[in-house]
Short mmCIF file of C-alpha atoms and ligand atoms in Angstrom, two decimals:
data_model
loop_
_atom_site.label_atom_id
_atom_site.label_comp_id
_atom_site.label_asym_id
_atom_site.label_seq_id
_atom_site.Cartn_x
_atom_site.Cartn_y
_atom_site.Cartn_z
CA MET A 1 -54.14 -45.42 -44.50
CA MET A 2 -52.68 -42.20 -44.64
CA GLN A 3 -51.98 -39.81 -47.17
CA ARG A 4 -48.24 -38.12 -47.34
CA LEU A 5 -50.07 -34.63 -48.86
CA GLU A 6 -52.64 -34.76 -46.23
CA CYS A 7 -49.31 -35.02 -43.36
CA MET A 8 -47.71 -32.00 -45.67
CA ARG A 9 -50.78 -30.24 -45.93
CA ALA A 10 -50.96 -30.45 -41.69
CA ILE A 11 -47.77 -28.73 -40.77
CA TYR A 12 -47.58 -27.10 -43.39
CA ASP A 13 -48.48 -23.50 -42.08
CA ARG A 14 -45.51 -24.48 -39.40
CA LEU A 15 -43.16 -24.88 -42.31
CA GLU A 16 -43.14 -21.10 -42.68
CA SER A 17 -40.04 -20.30 -41.04
CA CYS A 18 -37.54 -23.20 -41.83
CA ILE A 19 -35.63 -24.14 -43.65
CA VAL A 20 -37.03 -27.48 -46.04
CA VAL A 21 -34.78 -29.95 -48.33
CA THR A 22 -37.32 -32.72 -49.77
CA ILE A 23 -36.47 -35.85 -52.46
CA MET A 24 -37.89 -36.13 -56.17
CA GLY A 25 -40.79 -37.22 -57.01
CA ALA A 26 -43.73 -37.28 -55.76
CA VAL A 27 -43.03 -36.35 -52.49
CA SER A 28 -41.90 -32.59 -54.24
CA VAL A 29 -44.17 -32.57 -56.50
CA GLU A 30 -46.99 -32.72 -53.47
CA LEU A 31 -45.20 -29.86 -51.46
CA GLN A 32 -45.46 -27.68 -54.52
CA SER A 33 -49.21 -27.99 -54.67
CA LEU A 34 -49.89 -26.62 -51.28
CA GLY A 35 -47.60 -23.81 -52.62
CA HIS A 36 -43.90 -23.42 -53.19
CA ARG A 37 -41.83 -21.20 -51.13
CA PRO A 38 -38.48 -19.42 -51.22
CA ASN A 39 -37.49 -21.15 -48.38
CA PHE A 40 -38.38 -24.97 -49.76
CA PHE A 41 -35.44 -26.42 -51.73
CA TYR A 42 -36.44 -30.13 -54.05
CA LEU A 43 -33.28 -32.37 -54.19
CA LEU A 44 -35.01 -33.90 -57.90
CA HIS A 45 -32.41 -36.28 -58.95
CA ALA A 46 -28.97 -37.19 -56.23
CA MET A 47 -30.90 -39.60 -54.16
CA GLY A 48 -30.21 -40.26 -50.41
CA LEU A 49 -28.41 -36.29 -50.40
CA ALA A 50 -31.41 -34.93 -49.16
CA SER A 51 -30.98 -35.95 -45.70
CA SER A 52 -26.81 -35.28 -45.92
CA THR A 53 -27.92 -31.69 -47.78
CA GLY A 54 -30.29 -31.20 -44.06
CA LEU A 55 -26.79 -32.08 -41.76
CA GLY A 56 -24.74 -29.65 -43.67
CA LEU A 57 -27.23 -26.51 -43.13
CA ALA A 58 -28.55 -28.19 -39.55
CA LEU A 59 -24.41 -27.93 -38.93
CA CYS A 60 -24.14 -23.89 -40.50
CA ARG A 61 -27.03 -22.64 -39.23
CA PRO A 62 -27.41 -23.80 -35.47
CA LYS A 63 -30.62 -20.87 -34.97
CA GLN A 64 -32.35 -22.25 -37.74
CA ARG A 65 -35.01 -24.86 -38.03
CA VAL A 66 -34.09 -27.49 -40.33
CA VAL A 67 -36.74 -29.80 -41.87
CA VAL A 68 -35.82 -33.31 -44.16
CA PHE A 69 -38.77 -34.59 -46.36
CA ASP A 70 -37.28 -38.02 -47.17
CA GLY A 71 -38.29 -41.34 -48.81
CA ASP A 72 -37.79 -44.98 -47.77
CA GLY A 73 -35.78 -45.39 -51.23
CA SER A 74 -33.72 -42.27 -50.84
CA ILE A 75 -32.42 -42.97 -46.72
CA LEU A 76 -31.90 -46.89 -47.41
CA MET A 77 -29.56 -45.79 -50.55
CA ASN A 78 -27.64 -43.66 -47.47
CA LEU A 79 -28.04 -45.40 -44.12
CA GLY A 80 -24.19 -44.16 -43.24
CA GLY A 81 -25.86 -41.15 -44.22
CA PHE A 82 -27.94 -41.80 -41.64
CA THR A 83 -25.43 -42.73 -39.00
CA THR A 84 -23.72 -39.50 -39.52
CA LEU A 85 -26.86 -37.40 -38.75
CA ALA A 86 -27.21 -39.20 -35.80
CA ARG A 87 -23.54 -39.04 -34.95
CA TYR A 88 -24.01 -35.68 -35.33
CA ARG A 89 -27.73 -35.05 -34.21
CA PRO A 90 -28.43 -31.83 -34.90
CA LYS A 91 -30.82 -30.17 -32.04
CA ASN A 92 -32.42 -28.16 -34.70
CA LEU A 93 -33.31 -30.74 -37.30
CA VAL A 94 -36.42 -32.87 -37.86
CA HIS A 95 -36.00 -35.49 -40.16
CA VAL A 96 -39.36 -37.03 -41.33
CA ILE A 97 -39.41 -40.34 -44.05
CA PHE A 98 -42.25 -40.71 -46.24
CA ASP A 99 -41.86 -44.36 -46.33
CA ASN A 100 -44.81 -45.64 -48.34
CA GLU A 101 -42.75 -49.13 -49.01
CA SER A 102 -41.86 -48.62 -52.35
CA LEU A 103 -40.01 -46.79 -55.22
CA LEU A 104 -42.91 -44.55 -55.67
CA SER A 105 -41.91 -42.12 -58.38
CA VAL A 106 -40.11 -44.75 -60.96
CA GLY A 107 -42.91 -47.58 -60.29
CA GLY A 108 -43.66 -48.15 -57.32
CA PHE A 109 -41.61 -51.44 -56.82
CA PRO A 110 -41.55 -52.16 -53.11
CA THR A 111 -38.22 -51.13 -50.58
CA ALA A 112 -36.86 -53.21 -47.67
CA THR A 113 -39.58 -52.12 -45.81
CA ALA A 114 -42.06 -53.45 -46.93
CA THR A 115 -40.23 -56.70 -46.06
CA GLY A 116 -39.85 -56.12 -42.48
CA SER A 117 -36.97 -53.29 -42.29
CA ASP A 118 -37.89 -50.72 -39.88
CA LEU A 119 -36.40 -47.31 -40.58
CA ALA A 120 -37.65 -46.00 -37.06
CA ARG A 121 -35.78 -48.79 -35.29
CA ILE A 122 -32.80 -48.23 -37.49
CA ALA A 123 -33.16 -44.57 -36.57
CA THR A 124 -33.01 -45.73 -33.22
CA ALA A 125 -30.19 -48.11 -33.07
CA ALA A 126 -28.35 -45.55 -35.29
CA GLY A 127 -28.10 -43.03 -32.25
CA VAL A 128 -30.84 -40.65 -33.08
CA PRO A 129 -32.18 -39.68 -29.59
CA ARG A 130 -35.45 -39.19 -30.68
CA SER A 131 -37.24 -41.64 -33.47
CA THR A 132 -41.22 -42.52 -34.33
CA THR A 133 -43.32 -44.70 -36.48
CA VAL A 134 -47.00 -43.35 -37.43
CA GLN A 135 -50.00 -44.22 -39.07
CA THR A 136 -52.60 -41.28 -38.82
CA VAL A 137 -52.26 -37.96 -39.77
CA GLU A 138 -53.05 -36.42 -36.30
CA GLU A 139 -50.14 -38.74 -35.09
CA PHE A 140 -48.19 -36.80 -37.43
CA THR A 141 -48.59 -33.47 -36.87
CA ALA A 142 -48.18 -34.34 -32.79
CA ALA A 143 -45.38 -36.07 -33.64
CA PHE A 144 -43.92 -33.26 -35.74
CA ASP A 145 -44.94 -30.89 -32.88
CA GLU A 146 -42.88 -32.51 -29.94
CA ALA A 147 -39.94 -33.08 -32.53
CA VAL A 148 -39.53 -29.28 -32.51
CA LYS A 149 -40.61 -28.38 -29.05
CA SER A 150 -38.47 -31.31 -28.17
CA ASN A 151 -35.21 -29.40 -29.42
CA GLU A 152 -33.49 -32.35 -30.31
CA LEU A 153 -32.27 -34.00 -33.45
CA SER A 154 -36.13 -36.50 -34.36
CA CYS A 155 -37.14 -38.64 -37.07
CA ILE A 156 -40.63 -39.30 -37.83
CA VAL A 157 -41.06 -42.59 -39.93
CA ALA A 158 -44.56 -41.67 -41.38
CA LYS A 159 -46.30 -44.80 -42.79
CA VAL A 160 -47.72 -43.35 -46.27
CA GLU A 161 -49.84 -44.84 -49.02
CA ALA A 162 -47.61 -45.69 -52.43
CA THR A 163 -49.62 -43.31 -54.61
CA GLY A 164 -48.77 -39.92 -55.67
CA PRO A 165 -49.38 -37.44 -58.62
CA LYS A 166 -49.28 -38.23 -62.36
CA GLY A 167 -46.48 -35.98 -63.32
CA TYR A 168 -42.99 -35.35 -61.50
CA VAL A 169 -42.18 -32.50 -63.74
CA THR A 170 -43.15 -28.75 -62.28
CA ASP A 171 -43.29 -25.18 -63.51
CA LEU A 172 -40.23 -24.31 -61.22
CA SER A 173 -36.88 -24.58 -62.88
CA MET A 174 -34.44 -26.38 -60.71
CA LEU A 175 -31.67 -23.76 -60.86
CA GLU A 176 -34.28 -21.51 -59.59
CA ASN A 177 -35.75 -23.30 -56.85
CA ARG A 178 -31.82 -23.45 -55.90
CA PHE A 179 -30.47 -19.53 -55.89
CA GLU A 180 -33.89 -18.57 -54.63
CA PHE A 181 -33.40 -21.00 -51.73
CA ALA A 182 -29.55 -19.91 -51.26
CA GLY A 183 -30.85 -15.71 -51.16
CA TRP A 184 -33.46 -16.72 -48.50
CA ILE A 185 -31.31 -18.31 -46.14
CA LYS A 186 -28.91 -15.64 -46.72
CA LYS A 187 -31.36 -12.81 -45.84
CA SER A 188 -32.65 -14.99 -42.41
CA ILE A 189 -29.81 -14.70 -40.84
CA MET B 1 4.91 -42.02 -39.82
CA PRO B 2 6.23 -40.84 -43.49
CA VAL B 3 3.66 -38.95 -43.94
CA SER B 4 4.79 -35.48 -44.31
CA GLN B 5 3.22 -33.29 -41.15
CA THR B 6 5.29 -30.27 -42.44
CA ASN B 7 3.04 -30.20 -45.58
CA SER B 8 0.02 -31.50 -44.21
CA LYS B 9 0.13 -28.18 -42.06
CA ILE B 10 0.14 -25.82 -45.65
CA ILE B 11 -2.32 -27.19 -46.51
CA TYR B 12 -4.40 -26.70 -43.14
CA GLU B 13 -3.36 -23.34 -43.27
CA ALA B 14 -4.00 -21.72 -46.91
CA LEU B 15 -7.87 -23.80 -45.91
CA LYS B 16 -8.16 -21.55 -43.24
CA LYS B 17 -6.77 -18.49 -45.31
CA ASN B 18 -9.70 -19.22 -47.35
CA GLY B 19 -11.90 -19.07 -45.39
CA ILE B 20 -12.65 -22.66 -45.13
CA GLY B 21 -15.37 -23.38 -42.21
CA LEU B 22 -16.09 -26.99 -42.21
CA VAL B 23 -14.32 -29.98 -43.53
CA SER B 24 -15.26 -33.39 -44.18
CA ALA B 25 -13.76 -36.09 -44.06
CA LEU B 26 -12.94 -40.34 -44.53
CA PRO B 27 -9.81 -40.91 -43.52
CA GLU B 28 -7.00 -42.60 -45.16
CA THR B 29 -3.07 -42.57 -44.27
CA TRP B 30 -2.31 -39.63 -46.51
CA LEU B 31 -5.30 -37.75 -44.85
CA VAL B 32 -4.16 -37.94 -40.87
CA HIS B 33 -2.13 -34.94 -40.24
CA LEU B 34 -4.94 -32.66 -41.55
CA ILE B 35 -7.99 -34.64 -40.44
CA ARG B 36 -6.09 -34.05 -36.73
CA MET B 37 -5.36 -30.46 -37.18
CA ALA B 38 -9.27 -29.94 -38.33
CA GLU B 39 -10.08 -32.17 -35.12
CA ASP B 40 -7.87 -29.55 -32.72
CA ASP B 41 -9.39 -26.24 -34.68
CA PRO B 42 -12.53 -25.39 -32.25
CA GLU B 43 -13.09 -23.33 -35.32
CA MET B 44 -13.49 -25.59 -37.84
CA ILE B 45 -16.66 -28.11 -38.07
CA LEU B 46 -15.05 -31.46 -38.54
CA VAL B 47 -17.52 -33.52 -40.50
CA ARG B 48 -17.00 -37.64 -40.21
CA LEU B 49 -18.49 -39.33 -42.80
CA ALA B 50 -19.38 -43.18 -42.95
CA LYS B 51 -19.22 -42.72 -46.97
CA GLU B 52 -17.83 -39.87 -49.06
CA GLU B 53 -20.88 -39.00 -51.48
CA GLU B 54 -22.69 -37.72 -48.44
CA ALA B 55 -19.43 -35.01 -48.25
CA VAL B 56 -21.59 -33.26 -51.01
CA GLY B 57 -24.78 -33.04 -50.07
CA ILE B 58 -23.48 -31.60 -46.70
CA SER B 59 -21.35 -29.26 -48.61
CA ALA B 60 -24.11 -28.15 -50.69
CA GLY B 61 -25.85 -27.38 -46.97
CA ALA B 62 -22.83 -25.48 -46.50
CA HIS B 63 -22.94 -23.53 -49.39
CA PHE B 64 -26.54 -22.62 -48.66
CA ALA B 65 -26.03 -21.41 -45.61
CA GLY B 66 -22.91 -19.40 -46.46
CA VAL B 67 -19.99 -21.30 -45.47
CA LYS B 68 -17.22 -22.24 -47.13
CA SER B 69 -16.14 -25.65 -47.22
CA ALA B 70 -13.72 -28.26 -48.46
CA MET B 71 -13.80 -32.36 -48.78
CA LEU B 72 -10.91 -34.47 -47.44
CA MET B 73 -10.84 -37.95 -48.96
CA GLN B 74 -8.98 -40.11 -51.36
CA ASN B 75 -9.42 -40.96 -54.70
CA HIS B 76 -11.24 -44.22 -54.33
CA GLY B 77 -13.47 -41.70 -51.99
CA PHE B 78 -13.83 -39.28 -55.12
CA LEU B 79 -15.09 -42.72 -57.31
CA ALA B 80 -17.48 -43.15 -54.62
CA SER B 81 -18.91 -40.01 -54.68
CA ILE B 82 -19.54 -39.72 -58.23
CA ASN B 83 -22.92 -39.92 -58.61
CA GLY B 84 -24.01 -37.16 -56.11
CA ILE B 85 -21.32 -34.72 -57.78
CA VAL B 86 -23.12 -35.17 -61.25
CA SER B 87 -26.15 -35.23 -59.85
CA PHE B 88 -26.22 -32.28 -57.04
CA ALA B 89 -23.27 -30.81 -57.54
CA GLN B 90 -23.41 -30.44 -60.96
CA LEU B 91 -26.86 -30.14 -61.61
CA TYR B 92 -27.52 -27.74 -59.01
CA ARG B 93 -24.52 -25.19 -59.38
CA ILE B 94 -22.42 -26.04 -56.45
CA PRO B 95 -19.01 -25.80 -55.51
CA LEU B 96 -17.26 -28.28 -54.13
CA LEU B 97 -13.73 -27.80 -52.84
CA MET B 98 -12.37 -31.28 -52.86
CA LEU B 99 -9.06 -32.31 -52.07
CA ILE B 100 -7.99 -36.13 -53.01
CA SER B 101 -5.25 -37.90 -51.93
CA HIS B 102 -3.61 -39.32 -55.46
CA ARG B 103 -3.28 -42.85 -54.38
CA GLY B 104 -1.88 -45.80 -56.90
CA HIS B 105 0.14 -43.54 -58.54
CA PHE B 106 3.84 -43.94 -59.63
CA GLY B 107 5.76 -44.60 -56.22
CA GLU B 108 2.55 -46.99 -54.78
CA ARG B 109 3.84 -49.82 -53.56
CA ASP B 110 0.48 -51.07 -51.77
CA PRO B 111 -0.83 -53.20 -54.72
CA TRP B 112 -4.49 -52.36 -53.99
CA GLN B 113 -4.55 -48.86 -54.17
CA THR B 114 -2.78 -49.31 -58.18
CA GLN B 115 -6.22 -49.36 -60.36
CA GLY B 116 -7.96 -45.57 -58.80
CA GLY B 117 -4.81 -44.78 -59.31
CA GLY B 118 -4.53 -44.81 -62.98
CA VAL B 119 -8.48 -44.05 -63.73
CA THR B 120 -8.74 -40.53 -61.29
CA GLU B 121 -7.16 -37.76 -63.97
CA PRO B 122 -9.31 -39.55 -66.87
CA LEU B 123 -12.65 -39.41 -65.07
CA LEU B 124 -11.96 -35.55 -63.69
CA HIS B 125 -11.54 -35.12 -67.48
CA ALA B 126 -14.65 -37.32 -68.67
CA LEU B 127 -16.35 -34.87 -66.30
CA GLY B 128 -15.63 -31.78 -66.81
CA ILE B 129 -13.97 -31.07 -64.02
CA ARG B 130 -10.82 -28.27 -63.46
CA TYR B 131 -8.25 -29.64 -60.84
CA ASP B 132 -4.43 -29.15 -60.33
CA CYS B 133 -2.00 -31.55 -58.51
CA LEU B 134 -0.53 -30.12 -55.38
CA THR B 135 3.20 -31.31 -55.28
CA ASP B 136 5.38 -28.75 -54.07
CA PRO B 137 5.06 -26.65 -51.02
CA LYS B 138 5.71 -23.58 -52.49
CA THR B 139 3.37 -23.34 -54.63
CA VAL B 140 0.35 -24.32 -51.97
CA ASP B 141 -1.37 -21.94 -50.69
CA ARG B 142 -1.40 -20.16 -53.86
CA LYS B 143 -3.78 -23.19 -55.86
CA ILE B 144 -5.57 -23.75 -53.04
CA ALA B 145 -6.58 -19.83 -53.36
CA ASP B 146 -7.03 -19.95 -57.30
CA ALA B 147 -8.84 -23.78 -56.69
CA GLN B 148 -11.29 -21.93 -54.28
CA THR B 149 -11.86 -18.75 -56.08
CA LEU B 150 -12.79 -21.09 -59.27
CA ALA B 151 -14.82 -22.77 -57.19
CA GLN B 152 -16.48 -19.70 -55.91
CA SER B 153 -17.48 -18.08 -59.35
CA SER B 154 -17.83 -20.82 -61.61
CA LEU B 155 -20.54 -22.66 -59.02
CA TYR B 156 -19.07 -26.01 -59.80
CA PRO B 157 -16.53 -28.77 -58.18
CA VAL B 158 -13.42 -28.21 -58.73
CA ALA B 159 -9.82 -30.90 -57.53
CA LEU B 160 -6.61 -30.85 -56.31
CA LEU B 161 -5.11 -33.76 -56.11
CA LEU B 162 -2.29 -34.13 -53.23
CA THR B 163 0.23 -35.89 -54.59
CA ARG B 164 3.17 -39.02 -53.12
CA GLU B 165 5.50 -35.66 -53.58
CA LEU B 166 3.86 -33.65 -51.18
CA MET B 167 2.10 -36.07 -49.05
CA TRP B 168 5.05 -38.50 -48.61
CA GLU B 169 8.57 -38.51 -47.18
CA GLU B 170 10.03 -41.38 -47.92
CA GLN B 171 12.40 -42.87 -45.34
C1 LIG C 201 -28.72 -43.08 -58.16
C2 LIG C 201 -30.18 -42.99 -58.19
N1 LIG C 201 -30.35 -44.46 -58.96
C3 LIG C 201 -31.96 -44.15 -59.21
C4 LIG C 201 -32.34 -43.34 -59.19
C5 LIG C 201 -34.18 -43.10 -59.57
N2 LIG C 201 -35.36 -43.03 -58.96
C6 LIG C 201 -36.01 -41.18 -58.76
S1 LIG C 201 -36.74 -41.72 -57.53
C7 LIG C 201 -36.07 -43.04 -57.18
C8 LIG C 201 -37.39 -43.80 -55.91
C9 LIG C 201 -37.00 -42.93 -54.37
O1 LIG C 201 -38.23 -43.29 -53.52
P1 LIG C 201 -38.41 -43.30 -52.48
O2 LIG C 201 -37.34 -42.41 -51.78
O3 LIG C 201 -39.02 -44.38 -51.45
O4 LIG C 201 -39.79 -42.06 -52.62
P2 LIG C 201 -41.16 -42.29 -53.58
O5 LIG C 201 -40.36 -42.29 -55.06
O6 LIG C 201 -41.62 -43.54 -52.76
O7 LIG C 201 -42.07 -41.08 -53.03
C10 LIG C 201 -35.50 -43.76 -57.85
C11 LIG C 201 -35.57 -45.74 -57.72
C12 LIG C 201 -32.28 -41.96 -59.09
N3 LIG C 201 -32.87 -40.91 -59.50
N4 LIG C 201 -30.86 -42.08 -58.55
#
């Protein structure tokens, strides 16, 4: 099964000019391990709101590409927000959900995707114009590139192994990250 | 409908004067005119929510993008947003301008609203969120401007409670 880290490594270069928002825990630590950039914001506690933050950014910055790295547990906590995203379907947003079928960052307990809830089909049913499930890094990379090229709201559900880093605290302070990120966007007009 | 159109307009115009470019909303009776005004305003980004907590993320995204926003919700929507307010807006110093219709207070006839009316102000206190009540149309303009100024200077949520006196015209 593919690793989330390998997925992010495969598209890391393409993120250079994007506005990137991630969820907490494993996703945030792994993206930082590839190299933090000022255009990356890690939402370290508010479960479910990374996708809503991406929506706010995408609506207010329609000319810039926004990428959200979400988790199955996080999106399941904000399925209403998933429909809001589908309703406005910002063309400039790529919504990646790393589906490890678990709440990995808090002990790995299974989520409903472990018993069959299908996030890509939920996305389609919610009205997201493009959604797909991918199993390999090659498929993931191709889906990401197509999503960018399509210029339509796209949801990529990446089935990944439920493994991650040992710890979740990094040297980057939350507020430093937040202000640096806002500063980068301000300069990127 | 006895929801005051005149006072809704005063509120909406104050939001515009203060540079609000995005409004997120989940409807309730007292907010209908305000939401219609946002709908009819081609310059306003209106985000219709499924649940009020989403608005915290949307407003944070807007803030990062340099756009000022306001949240329209009833007090039960505020109750439904508290985790987002604490673990995003307060933790990350995000300014929020929350316009909360204060249902369930004196004069409330709907029994189901009455519990929320009693806990709204105590919760705002507990969260350390500064708030004021909008009651008199003459002071709405000033209070919205002042609330917005504090939200932006403190990088923290602020709340304005929309009261029955302002929003509801008794027949
Ligand atoms: C409201 C709330 N409840 C619980 C938690 C504890 N928590 C932190 S991370 C996490 C799991 C996130 O799961 P997922 O989005 O699937 O990401 P993963 O950890 O699997 O990468 C949980 C439950 C929290 N942060 N907020």
